[in-house]
Amino acid sequence: MFDSVRNWIGFNDPLEGRVNFVYLDQKGWVSTGIGNKLDETAQADSAPTDAERERSLAEARELRWLVNDDGAEATADQVAADWDALRRQFQVPFDGR
């Protein structure tokens, strides 16, 4: 890892925090880790198009997600359900997935 990246993590960690779950950031994008965006929605504060949702889910599926109940690896359907549930929390009307 480059020193500049290591230094950025040390600087950013107290500001962003570090989590092992998904959350909505201040612009309404699904994120994880230390502010890693997992949302390909083009406009902040807006609902995703079908294509943006699919690109976002493909990105989210690249990570290894665990199910809280038993620690098993989450299925693609579980990842999609959690991503959609977070987006529904956003105030902009969402198409009800």
Tab-separated table of C-alpha atoms in Angstrom:
chain	number	residue	atom	x	y	z
A	1	MET	CA	0.000	0.000	0.000
A	2	PHE	CA	1.301	3.447	-0.878
A	3	ASP	CA	2.168	5.715	2.037
A	4	SER	CA	-0.271	8.328	0.686
A	5	VAL	CA	-3.124	5.807	0.940
A	6	ARG	CA	-2.057	4.682	4.407
A	7	ASN	CA	-1.897	8.334	5.502
A	8	TRP	CA	-5.326	9.041	4.010
A	9	ILE	CA	-6.870	6.101	5.881
A	10	GLY	CA	-5.360	7.342	9.145
A	11	PHE	CA	-6.690	10.843	8.442
A	12	ASN	CA	-10.127	9.767	7.202
A	13	ASP	CA	-10.898	6.966	9.656
A	14	PRO	CA	-11.826	9.292	12.576
A	15	LEU	CA	-13.984	11.409	10.229
A	16	GLU	CA	-15.878	8.695	8.355
A	17	GLY	CA	-15.537	5.827	10.767
A	18	ARG	CA	-15.097	2.230	9.663
A	19	VAL	CA	-18.033	-0.155	9.468
A	20	ASN	CA	-18.609	-3.658	8.096
A	21	PHE	CA	-22.175	-3.075	6.915
A	22	VAL	CA	-23.952	-0.911	4.338
A	23	TYR	CA	-25.431	2.489	5.165
A	24	LEU	CA	-26.761	5.574	3.386
A	25	ASP	CA	-24.250	8.407	3.274
A	26	GLN	CA	-25.218	12.064	3.521
A	27	LYS	CA	-26.015	12.201	-0.211
A	28	GLY	CA	-28.269	9.149	-0.098
A	29	TRP	CA	-25.782	6.730	-1.671
A	30	VAL	CA	-25.294	3.203	-0.350
A	31	SER	CA	-21.801	2.986	1.153
A	32	THR	CA	-19.674	0.744	3.365
A	33	GLY	CA	-16.275	0.517	5.051
A	34	ILE	CA	-14.630	3.917	5.325
A	35	GLY	CA	-16.907	5.764	2.938
A	36	ASN	CA	-16.668	3.326	0.025
A	37	LYS	CA	-19.599	4.091	-2.276
A	38	LEU	CA	-21.517	1.044	-3.546
A	39	ASP	CA	-24.032	3.040	-5.537
A	40	GLU	CA	-23.866	3.929	-9.219
A	41	THR	CA	-26.833	6.311	-9.077
A	42	ALA	CA	-25.710	9.294	-11.162
A	43	GLN	CA	-27.416	12.034	-9.173
A	44	ALA	CA	-27.107	12.457	-5.433
A	45	ASP	CA	-30.409	12.542	-3.576
A	46	SER	CA	-32.247	10.647	-6.319
A	47	ALA	CA	-33.640	7.185	-6.955
A	48	PRO	CA	-31.582	4.869	-9.184
A	49	THR	CA	-32.604	3.862	-12.680
A	50	ASP	CA	-32.850	0.125	-13.321
A	51	ALA	CA	-29.437	0.213	-15.033
A	52	GLU	CA	-27.858	2.140	-12.132
A	53	ARG	CA	-29.332	-0.339	-9.665
A	54	GLU	CA	-27.917	-3.300	-11.593
A	55	ARG	CA	-24.435	-1.713	-11.792
A	56	SER	CA	-24.604	-0.948	-8.062
A	57	LEU	CA	-25.594	-4.514	-7.184
A	58	ALA	CA	-22.806	-5.917	-9.367
A	59	GLU	CA	-20.342	-3.742	-7.445
A	60	ALA	CA	-21.794	-4.772	-4.066
A	61	ARG	CA	-21.628	-8.469	-5.002
A	62	GLU	CA	-17.856	-8.186	-5.497
A	63	LEU	CA	-17.506	-8.002	-1.704
A	64	ARG	CA	-17.948	-10.889	0.715
A	65	TRP	CA	-21.051	-10.205	2.831
A	66	LEU	CA	-22.007	-12.332	5.820
A	67	VAL	CA	-25.475	-13.001	7.218
A	68	ASN	CA	-25.715	-11.855	10.836
A	69	ASP	CA	-27.768	-14.822	12.013
A	70	ASP	CA	-25.209	-17.532	11.339
A	71	GLY	CA	-22.170	-15.983	9.658
A	72	ALA	CA	-22.903	-17.717	6.349
A	73	GLU	CA	-22.045	-15.892	3.152
A	74	ALA	CA	-24.930	-13.785	1.839
A	75	THR	CA	-26.549	-14.786	-1.435
A	76	ALA	CA	-26.922	-12.375	-4.351
A	77	ASP	CA	-30.641	-12.120	-3.510
A	78	GLN	CA	-29.849	-11.189	0.107
A	79	VAL	CA	-27.369	-8.525	-1.027
A	80	ALA	CA	-29.979	-7.080	-3.408
A	81	ALA	CA	-32.688	-7.136	-0.725
A	82	ASP	CA	-30.484	-5.235	1.748
A	83	TRP	CA	-29.385	-2.720	-0.902
A	84	ASP	CA	-33.015	-2.106	-1.905
A	85	ALA	CA	-34.139	-1.816	1.732
A	86	LEU	CA	-31.561	0.906	2.335
A	87	ARG	CA	-32.561	2.827	-0.769
A	88	ARG	CA	-36.222	2.684	0.304
A	89	GLN	CA	-35.240	4.533	3.495
A	90	PHE	CA	-34.259	7.507	1.398
A	91	GLN	CA	-36.897	10.246	1.196
A	92	VAL	CA	-37.113	10.337	-2.630
A	93	PRO	CA	-39.969	8.115	-3.852
A	94	PHE	CA	-38.619	4.749	-4.881
A	95	ASP	CA	-40.368	2.337	-7.217
A	96	GLY	CA	-41.142	-0.206	-4.476
A	97	ARG	CA	-38.656	-2.981	-5.070
